[in-house]
Short mmCIF file of C-alpha atoms in Angstrom, two decimals:
data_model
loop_
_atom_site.label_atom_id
_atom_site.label_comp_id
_atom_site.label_asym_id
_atom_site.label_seq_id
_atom_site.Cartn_x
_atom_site.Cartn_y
_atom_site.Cartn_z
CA UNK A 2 17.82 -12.86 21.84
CA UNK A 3 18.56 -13.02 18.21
CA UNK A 4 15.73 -11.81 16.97
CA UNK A 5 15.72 -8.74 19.32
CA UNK A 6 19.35 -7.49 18.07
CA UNK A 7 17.69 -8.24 14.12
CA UNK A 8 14.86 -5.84 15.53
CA UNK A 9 17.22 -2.95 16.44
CA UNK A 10 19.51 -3.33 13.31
CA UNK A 11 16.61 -2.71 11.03
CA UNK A 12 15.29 0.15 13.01
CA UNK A 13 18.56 1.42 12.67
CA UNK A 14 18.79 1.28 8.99
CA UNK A 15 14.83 2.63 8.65
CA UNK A 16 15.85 5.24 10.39
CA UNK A 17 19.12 6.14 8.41
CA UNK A 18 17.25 5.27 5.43
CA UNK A 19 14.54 7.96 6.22
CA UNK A 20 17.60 10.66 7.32
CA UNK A 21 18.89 10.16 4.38
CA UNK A 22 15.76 11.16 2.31
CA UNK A 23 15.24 13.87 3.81
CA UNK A 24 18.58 15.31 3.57
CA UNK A 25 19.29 14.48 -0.24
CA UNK A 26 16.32 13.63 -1.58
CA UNK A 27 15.14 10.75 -3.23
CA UNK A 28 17.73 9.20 -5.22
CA UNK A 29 15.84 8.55 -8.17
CA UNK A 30 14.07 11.62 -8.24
CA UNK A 31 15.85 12.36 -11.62
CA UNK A 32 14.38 9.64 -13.00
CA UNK A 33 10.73 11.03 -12.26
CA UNK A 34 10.75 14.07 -13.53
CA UNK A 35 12.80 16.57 -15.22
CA UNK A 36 15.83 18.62 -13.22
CA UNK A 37 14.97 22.30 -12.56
CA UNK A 38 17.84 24.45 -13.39
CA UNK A 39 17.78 27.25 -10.60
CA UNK A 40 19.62 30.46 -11.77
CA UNK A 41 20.37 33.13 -9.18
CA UNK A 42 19.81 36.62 -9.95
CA UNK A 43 22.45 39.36 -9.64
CA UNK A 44 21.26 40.90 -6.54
CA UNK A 45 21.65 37.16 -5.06
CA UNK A 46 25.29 36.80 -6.43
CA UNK A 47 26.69 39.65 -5.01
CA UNK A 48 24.25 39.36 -1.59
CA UNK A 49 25.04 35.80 -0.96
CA UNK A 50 28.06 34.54 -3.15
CA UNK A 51 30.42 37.46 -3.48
CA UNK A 52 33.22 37.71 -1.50
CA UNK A 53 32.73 37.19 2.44
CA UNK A 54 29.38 36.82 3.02
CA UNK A 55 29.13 33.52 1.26
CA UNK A 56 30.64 31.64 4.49
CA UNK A 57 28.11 33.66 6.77
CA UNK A 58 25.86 30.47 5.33
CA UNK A 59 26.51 26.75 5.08
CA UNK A 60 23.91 26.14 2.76
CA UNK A 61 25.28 28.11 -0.21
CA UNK A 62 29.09 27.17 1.12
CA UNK A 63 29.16 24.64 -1.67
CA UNK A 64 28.33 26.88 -4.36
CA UNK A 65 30.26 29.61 -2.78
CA UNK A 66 33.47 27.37 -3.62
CA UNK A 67 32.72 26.81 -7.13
CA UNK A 68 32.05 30.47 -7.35
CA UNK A 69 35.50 31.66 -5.97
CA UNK A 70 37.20 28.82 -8.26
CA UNK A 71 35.82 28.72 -11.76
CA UNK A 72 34.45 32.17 -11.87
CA UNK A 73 35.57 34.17 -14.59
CA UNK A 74 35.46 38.41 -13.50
CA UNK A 75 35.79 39.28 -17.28
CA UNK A 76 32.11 38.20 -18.11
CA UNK A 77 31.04 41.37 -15.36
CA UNK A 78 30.38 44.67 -16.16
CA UNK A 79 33.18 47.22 -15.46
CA UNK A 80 31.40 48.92 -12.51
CA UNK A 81 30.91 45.04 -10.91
CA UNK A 82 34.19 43.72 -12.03
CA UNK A 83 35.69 46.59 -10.47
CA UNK A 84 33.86 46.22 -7.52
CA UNK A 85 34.46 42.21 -7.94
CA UNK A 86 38.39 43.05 -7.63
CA UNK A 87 38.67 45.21 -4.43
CA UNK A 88 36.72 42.47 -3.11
CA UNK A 89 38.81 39.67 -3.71
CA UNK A 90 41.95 42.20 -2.44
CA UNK A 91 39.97 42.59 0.45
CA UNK A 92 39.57 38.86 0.99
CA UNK A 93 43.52 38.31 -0.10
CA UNK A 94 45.06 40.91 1.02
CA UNK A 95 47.42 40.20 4.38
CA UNK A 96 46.92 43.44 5.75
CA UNK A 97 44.74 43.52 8.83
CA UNK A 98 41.20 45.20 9.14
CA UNK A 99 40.98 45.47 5.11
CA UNK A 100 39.07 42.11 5.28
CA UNK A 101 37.52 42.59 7.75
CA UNK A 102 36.01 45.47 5.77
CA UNK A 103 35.33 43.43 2.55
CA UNK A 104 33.60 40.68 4.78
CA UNK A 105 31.15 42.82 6.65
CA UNK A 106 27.62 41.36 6.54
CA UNK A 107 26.16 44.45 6.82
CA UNK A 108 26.85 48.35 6.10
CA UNK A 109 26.86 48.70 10.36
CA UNK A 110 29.46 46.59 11.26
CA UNK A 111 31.84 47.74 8.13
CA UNK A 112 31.01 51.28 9.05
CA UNK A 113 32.69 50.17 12.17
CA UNK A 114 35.54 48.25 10.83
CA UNK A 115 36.03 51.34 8.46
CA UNK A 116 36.50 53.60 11.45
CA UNK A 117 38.73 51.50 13.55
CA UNK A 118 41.09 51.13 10.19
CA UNK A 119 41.20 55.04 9.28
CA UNK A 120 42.01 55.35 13.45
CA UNK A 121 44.92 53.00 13.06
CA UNK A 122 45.59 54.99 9.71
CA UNK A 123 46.19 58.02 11.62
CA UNK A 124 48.25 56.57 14.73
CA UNK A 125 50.61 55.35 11.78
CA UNK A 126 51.16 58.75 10.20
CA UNK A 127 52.17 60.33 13.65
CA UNK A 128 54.55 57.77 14.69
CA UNK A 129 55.94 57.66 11.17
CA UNK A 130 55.99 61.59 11.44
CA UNK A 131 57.98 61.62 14.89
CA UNK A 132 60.39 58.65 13.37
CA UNK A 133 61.38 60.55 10.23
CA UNK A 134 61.90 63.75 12.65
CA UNK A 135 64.45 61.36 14.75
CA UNK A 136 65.83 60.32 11.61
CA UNK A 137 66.27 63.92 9.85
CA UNK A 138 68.12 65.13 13.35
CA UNK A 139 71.36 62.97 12.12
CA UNK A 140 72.49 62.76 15.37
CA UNK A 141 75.86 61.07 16.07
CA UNK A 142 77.30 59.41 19.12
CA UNK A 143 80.79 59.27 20.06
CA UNK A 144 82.86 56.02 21.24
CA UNK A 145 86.00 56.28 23.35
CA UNK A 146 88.37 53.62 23.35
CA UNK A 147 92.10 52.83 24.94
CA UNK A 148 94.07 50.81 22.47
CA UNK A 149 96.83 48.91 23.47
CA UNK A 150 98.99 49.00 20.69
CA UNK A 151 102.18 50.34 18.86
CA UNK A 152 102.04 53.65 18.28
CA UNK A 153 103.62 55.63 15.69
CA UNK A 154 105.95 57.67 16.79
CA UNK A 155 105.80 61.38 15.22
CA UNK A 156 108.73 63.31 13.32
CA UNK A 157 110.67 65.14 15.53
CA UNK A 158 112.58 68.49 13.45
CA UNK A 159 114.91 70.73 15.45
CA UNK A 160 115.63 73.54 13.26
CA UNK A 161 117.76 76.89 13.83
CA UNK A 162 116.07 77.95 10.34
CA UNK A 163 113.21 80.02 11.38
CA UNK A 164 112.68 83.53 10.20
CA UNK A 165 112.79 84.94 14.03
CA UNK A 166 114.29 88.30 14.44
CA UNK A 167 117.46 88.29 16.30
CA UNK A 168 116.58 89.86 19.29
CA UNK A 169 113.46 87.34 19.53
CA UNK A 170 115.87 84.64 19.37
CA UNK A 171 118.46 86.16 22.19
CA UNK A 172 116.32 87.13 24.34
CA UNK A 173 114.97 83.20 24.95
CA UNK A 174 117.54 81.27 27.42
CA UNK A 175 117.64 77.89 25.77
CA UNK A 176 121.33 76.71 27.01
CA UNK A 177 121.66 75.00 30.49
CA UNK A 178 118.42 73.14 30.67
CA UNK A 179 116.58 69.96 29.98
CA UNK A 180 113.35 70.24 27.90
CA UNK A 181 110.73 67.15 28.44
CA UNK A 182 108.27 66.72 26.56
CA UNK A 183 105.33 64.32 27.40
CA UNK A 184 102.87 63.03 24.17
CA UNK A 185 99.53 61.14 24.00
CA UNK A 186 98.12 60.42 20.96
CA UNK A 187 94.64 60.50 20.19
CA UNK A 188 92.82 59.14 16.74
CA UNK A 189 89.94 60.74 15.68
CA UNK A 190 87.22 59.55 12.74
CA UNK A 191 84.70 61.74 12.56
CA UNK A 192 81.37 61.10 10.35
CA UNK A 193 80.80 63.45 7.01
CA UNK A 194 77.76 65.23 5.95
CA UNK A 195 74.96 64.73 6.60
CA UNK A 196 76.30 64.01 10.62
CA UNK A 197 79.37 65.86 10.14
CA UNK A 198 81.46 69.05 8.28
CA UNK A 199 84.71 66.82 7.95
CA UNK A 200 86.91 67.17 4.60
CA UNK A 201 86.87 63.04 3.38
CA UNK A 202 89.06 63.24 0.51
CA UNK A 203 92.31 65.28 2.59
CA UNK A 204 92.33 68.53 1.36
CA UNK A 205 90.88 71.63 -0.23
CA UNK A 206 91.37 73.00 -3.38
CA UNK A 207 93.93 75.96 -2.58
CA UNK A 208 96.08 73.43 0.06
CA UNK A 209 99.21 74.53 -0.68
CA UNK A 210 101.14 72.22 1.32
CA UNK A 211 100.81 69.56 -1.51
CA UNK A 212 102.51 66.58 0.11
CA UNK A 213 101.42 66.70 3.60
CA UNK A 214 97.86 65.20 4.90
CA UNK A 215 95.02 68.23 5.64
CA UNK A 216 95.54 70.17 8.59
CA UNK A 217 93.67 72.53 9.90
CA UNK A 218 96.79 74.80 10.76
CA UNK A 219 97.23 73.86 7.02
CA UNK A 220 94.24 75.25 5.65
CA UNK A 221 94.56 78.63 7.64
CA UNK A 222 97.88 78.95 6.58
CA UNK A 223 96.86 78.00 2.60
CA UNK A 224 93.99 80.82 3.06
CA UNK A 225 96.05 83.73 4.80
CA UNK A 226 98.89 83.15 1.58
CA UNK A 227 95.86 82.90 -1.20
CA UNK A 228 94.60 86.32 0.19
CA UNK A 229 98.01 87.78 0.27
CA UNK A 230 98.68 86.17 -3.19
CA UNK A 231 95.57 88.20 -4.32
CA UNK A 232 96.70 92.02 -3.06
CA UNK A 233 100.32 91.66 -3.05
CA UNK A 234 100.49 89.20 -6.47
CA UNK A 235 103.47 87.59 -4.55
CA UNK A 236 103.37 85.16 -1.50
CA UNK A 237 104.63 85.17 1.95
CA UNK A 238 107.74 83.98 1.92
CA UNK A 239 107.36 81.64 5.34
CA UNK A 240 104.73 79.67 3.42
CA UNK A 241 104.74 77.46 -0.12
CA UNK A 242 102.90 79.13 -2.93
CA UNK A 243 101.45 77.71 -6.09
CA UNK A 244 103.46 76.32 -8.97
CA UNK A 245 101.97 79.42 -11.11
CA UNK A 246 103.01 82.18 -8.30
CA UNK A 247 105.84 83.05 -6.63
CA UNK A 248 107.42 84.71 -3.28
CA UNK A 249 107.88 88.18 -2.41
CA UNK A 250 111.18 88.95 -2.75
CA UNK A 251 113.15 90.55 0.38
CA UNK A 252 114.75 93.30 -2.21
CA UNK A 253 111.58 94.48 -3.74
CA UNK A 254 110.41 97.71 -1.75
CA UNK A 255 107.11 97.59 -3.15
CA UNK A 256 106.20 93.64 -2.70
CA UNK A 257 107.49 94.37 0.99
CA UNK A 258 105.84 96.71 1.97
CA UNK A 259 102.45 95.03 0.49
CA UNK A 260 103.15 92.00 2.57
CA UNK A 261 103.54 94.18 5.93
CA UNK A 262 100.15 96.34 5.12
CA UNK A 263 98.15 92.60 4.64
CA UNK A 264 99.89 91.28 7.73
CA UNK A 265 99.09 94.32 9.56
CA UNK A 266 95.58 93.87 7.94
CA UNK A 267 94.69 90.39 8.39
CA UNK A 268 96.72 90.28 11.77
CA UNK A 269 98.78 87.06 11.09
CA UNK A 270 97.66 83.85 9.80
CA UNK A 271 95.22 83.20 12.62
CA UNK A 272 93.83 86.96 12.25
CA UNK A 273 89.81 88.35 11.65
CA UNK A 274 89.58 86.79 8.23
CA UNK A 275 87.51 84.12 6.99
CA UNK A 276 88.42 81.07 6.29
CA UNK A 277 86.13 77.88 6.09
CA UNK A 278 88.71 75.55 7.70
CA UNK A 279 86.81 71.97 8.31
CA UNK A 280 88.04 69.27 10.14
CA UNK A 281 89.64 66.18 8.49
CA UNK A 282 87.38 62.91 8.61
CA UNK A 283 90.65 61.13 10.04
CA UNK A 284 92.84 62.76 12.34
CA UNK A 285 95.67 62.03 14.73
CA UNK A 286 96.32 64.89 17.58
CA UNK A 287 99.60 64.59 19.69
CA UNK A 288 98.91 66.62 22.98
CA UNK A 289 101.99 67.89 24.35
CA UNK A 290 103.16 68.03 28.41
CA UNK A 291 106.13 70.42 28.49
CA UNK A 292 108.77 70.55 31.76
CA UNK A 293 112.28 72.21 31.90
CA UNK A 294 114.57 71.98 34.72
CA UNK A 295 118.42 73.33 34.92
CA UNK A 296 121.25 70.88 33.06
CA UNK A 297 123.74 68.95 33.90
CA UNK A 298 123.40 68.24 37.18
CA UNK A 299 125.96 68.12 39.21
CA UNK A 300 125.78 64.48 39.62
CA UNK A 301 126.48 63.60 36.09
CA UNK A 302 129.98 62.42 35.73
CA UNK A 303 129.54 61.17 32.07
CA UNK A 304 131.07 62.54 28.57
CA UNK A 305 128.65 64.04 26.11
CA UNK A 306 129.93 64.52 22.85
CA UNK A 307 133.56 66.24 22.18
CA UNK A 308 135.03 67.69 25.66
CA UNK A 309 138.51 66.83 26.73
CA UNK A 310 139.22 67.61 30.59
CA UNK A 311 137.64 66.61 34.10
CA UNK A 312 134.15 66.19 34.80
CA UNK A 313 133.34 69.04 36.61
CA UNK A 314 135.22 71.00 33.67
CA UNK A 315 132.68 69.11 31.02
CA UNK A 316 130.30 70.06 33.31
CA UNK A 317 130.65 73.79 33.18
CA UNK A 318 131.03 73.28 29.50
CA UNK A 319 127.75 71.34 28.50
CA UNK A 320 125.92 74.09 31.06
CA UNK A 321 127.33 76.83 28.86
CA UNK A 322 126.73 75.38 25.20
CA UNK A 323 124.15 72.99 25.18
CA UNK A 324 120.49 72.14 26.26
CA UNK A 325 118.64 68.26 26.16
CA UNK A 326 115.30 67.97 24.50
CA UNK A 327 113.68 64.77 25.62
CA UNK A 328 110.54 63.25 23.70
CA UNK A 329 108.44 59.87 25.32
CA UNK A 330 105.65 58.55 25.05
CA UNK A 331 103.65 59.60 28.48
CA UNK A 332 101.64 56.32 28.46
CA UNK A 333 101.59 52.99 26.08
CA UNK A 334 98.26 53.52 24.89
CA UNK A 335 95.86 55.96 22.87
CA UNK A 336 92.76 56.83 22.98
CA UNK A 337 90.46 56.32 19.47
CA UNK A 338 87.61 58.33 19.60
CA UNK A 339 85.12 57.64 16.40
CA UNK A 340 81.87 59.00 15.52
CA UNK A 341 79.15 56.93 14.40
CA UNK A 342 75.49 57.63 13.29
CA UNK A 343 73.29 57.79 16.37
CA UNK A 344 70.17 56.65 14.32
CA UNK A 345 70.67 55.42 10.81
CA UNK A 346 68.20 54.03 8.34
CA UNK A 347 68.79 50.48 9.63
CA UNK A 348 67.06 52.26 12.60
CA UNK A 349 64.38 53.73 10.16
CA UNK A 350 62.99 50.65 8.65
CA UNK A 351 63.32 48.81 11.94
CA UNK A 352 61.06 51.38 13.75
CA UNK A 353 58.67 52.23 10.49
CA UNK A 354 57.82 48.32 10.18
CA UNK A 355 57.24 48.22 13.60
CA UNK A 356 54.90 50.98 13.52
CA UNK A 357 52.78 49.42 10.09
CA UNK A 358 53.08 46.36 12.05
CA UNK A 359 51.60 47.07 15.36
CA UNK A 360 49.37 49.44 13.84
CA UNK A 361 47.77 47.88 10.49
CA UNK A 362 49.46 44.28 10.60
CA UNK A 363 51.29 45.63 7.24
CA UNK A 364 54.67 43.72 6.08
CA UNK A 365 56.80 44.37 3.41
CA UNK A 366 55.17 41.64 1.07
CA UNK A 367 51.98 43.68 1.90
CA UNK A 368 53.36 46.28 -0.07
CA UNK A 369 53.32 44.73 -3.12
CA UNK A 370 50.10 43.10 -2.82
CA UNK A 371 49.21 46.79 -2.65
CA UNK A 372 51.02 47.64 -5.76
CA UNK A 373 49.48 44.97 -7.26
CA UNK A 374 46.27 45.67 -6.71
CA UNK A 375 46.49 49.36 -7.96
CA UNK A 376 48.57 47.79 -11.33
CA UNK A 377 45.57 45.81 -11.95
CA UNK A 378 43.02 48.57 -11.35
CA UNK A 379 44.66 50.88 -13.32
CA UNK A 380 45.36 48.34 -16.41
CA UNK A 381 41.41 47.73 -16.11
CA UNK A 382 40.67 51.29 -15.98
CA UNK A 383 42.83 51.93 -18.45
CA UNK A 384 41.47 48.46 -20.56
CA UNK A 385 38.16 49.86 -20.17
CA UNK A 386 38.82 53.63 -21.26
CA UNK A 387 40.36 52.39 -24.57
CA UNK A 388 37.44 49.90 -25.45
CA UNK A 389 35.18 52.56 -24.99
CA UNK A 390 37.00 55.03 -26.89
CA UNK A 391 37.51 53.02 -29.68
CA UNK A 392 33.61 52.05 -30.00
CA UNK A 393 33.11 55.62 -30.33
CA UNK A 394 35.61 56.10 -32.69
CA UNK A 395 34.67 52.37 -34.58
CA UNK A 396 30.86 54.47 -34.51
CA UNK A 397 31.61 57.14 -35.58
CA UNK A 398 33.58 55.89 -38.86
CA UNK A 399 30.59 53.80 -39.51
CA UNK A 400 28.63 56.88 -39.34
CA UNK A 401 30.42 58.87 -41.88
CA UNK A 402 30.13 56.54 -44.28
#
């Protein structure tokens, strides 16, 4: 059985031999006659080895490669080496559908490609719009929070110093009774312009309370004295003044009676006038819960302060000469209520590269293959212009002499 298994081997080579021939050739074909050169024409380059359509055929893959590797764009003409350069940024480029374009195989299907792309185009400018219109709204949200912590306990002033008329003052029963009052503090940070109208460095420019934080009671009180600085060229004398002005004085006829026409006018500090009071970026508000009920009581049977006698005598005393203020704390915690920006640009560039993404497969690399294809085209443009300009001008010198 030898010889049959011989048999099949060498049809096996004949025939490899033979598929071999036909496929390359006959190996010593060089040696037979000369080798043909075969130059392609332009209209064959750019037909069936530009950019794209050379892998629509295997049998000019080869020379399709050697093309796109050792092929040198600056031995073109401008018009084709311009054309030669979108092409390869169409093949390059990371972007989707823009290949797709440069690849067509025929003027049909990129007429199609070119429609589905400027579709996408437009979907991506009227998302973008209705983004940047979220964005431009500078909306702001608001957290609320209970904090659990030490809190600073305000100043606390009782003063018998006021400027209250007499009769005011008499005709308020303060003795005998026990004043509570309840506080809970609340923090505010609040977010400046563009989201806000907050004052961020503390305070305005005619503040005249100098070393106390912004108010807003502050700034009303700074605006009523600048206006009665200005008619009365003397301030009120409840409220500070400028170093460069002074008060009105009580025994100046004319000063007073300027100061009671502009009160009279303006209708007290919180009157009809105008005053741009903002808000301070970072604020603490005490909110006060005020009781009173009648004092001593009749069960107290301790000694406040100086009183020498019974109980019931100390008693009648403390009702008829004194009064208890009492300040707490109504709960151990505060609230802290801060502003923050609803949709910032984080947001932005989160939603716009979603939108390029989902819509044109565009990243932010993408972007500067863009820019770098428009840096090329316009240094070859440019490249271009000034050879040809200074031909002319090369010419023309050559002319004139």
């Amino acid at each position: 059985m030898s010889w049959v298994n011989n048999l099949r081997n060498w049809q096996r080579f004949k025939d490899s031999h033979e598929y071999m021939n036909q496929v390359y050739g006959d190996p010593n074909a060089y040696l037979k006659e000369p080798y043909k050169t075969q130059f392609v024409t332009d209209r064959e380059y750019w037909g069936n080895f530009g950019y794209g359509e050379c892998f629509n055929s295997t049998s000019t893959q080869v020379q399709c490669e050697i093309i796109q590797g050792d092929f040198d764009p600056s031995t073109l003409p401008y018009e084709k080496r311009m054309a030669w350069h979108f092409r390869e940024f169409c093949y390059k480029t990371s972007a989707h559908g823009i290949p797709m374009i440069g690849q067509a195989p025929n003027k049909y299907y990129r007429t199609i490609w070119i429609i589905l792309f400027c579709s996408c185009m437009i979907m991506l400018y009227k998302n973008a719009e209705s983004v940047l219109e979220k964005y431009n709204k500078n909306e702001k949200i608001v957290d609320i929070e209970l904090k659990f912590d030490t809190a600073p306990f305000p100043a606390i002033t009782l003063c018998n110093l006021n400027p209250y008329k007499a009769s005011v003052a008499k005709s308020i029963d303060l003795v005998a009774r026990t004043f509570s009052f309840g506080l809970r503090l609340r923090k505010m940070t609040r977010l400046p312009a563009p989201y806000g109208d907050c004052i961020t460095d503390g305070k305005t420019k005619d503040y005249v309370y100098n070393e106390y934080e912004y108010t807003v009671e502050g700034c009303y009180r700074s605006c009523f004295q600048q206006l009665v600085l200005k008619d009365c060229l003397c301030g009120d004398p409840r409220f500070p003044v400028p170093d460069d002005a002074k008060h009105c004085q009580a025994t100046d006829p004319i000063a007073r009676k300027c100061l009671d026409e502009k009160l009279k006018e303006l209708g007290g500090v919180h009157g009809s006038f105008r005053c741009r009071c903002q808000q301070p970026c970072k604020q603490s508000i005490y909110s006060v819960t005020y009781s009173a009920a009648k004092w001593p009581s009749l069960s107290l049977q301790i000694q406040l302060g100086a009183c020498v006698g019974t109980n019931e005598e100390c008693n009648k005393h403390y009702k008829e000469n004194g009064a208890m203020v009492e300040v707490f704390y109504e709960q151990l915690n505060y609230e802290m209520l801060t502003e923050s920006e609803a949709y910032g640009f984080v947001n932005l560039l989160a939603d716009f590269g979603g939108q390029l993404g989902l819509w044109c497969g565009v990243s932010f690399l993408t972007c500067f293959e863009i820019l770098d294809f428009l840096f090329h085209t316009i240094c070859l443009f440019t490249r271009h212009n000034f050879e040809r300009i200074k031909k002319k001008f090369v010419k023309e010198k050559k002319d004139s002499f």
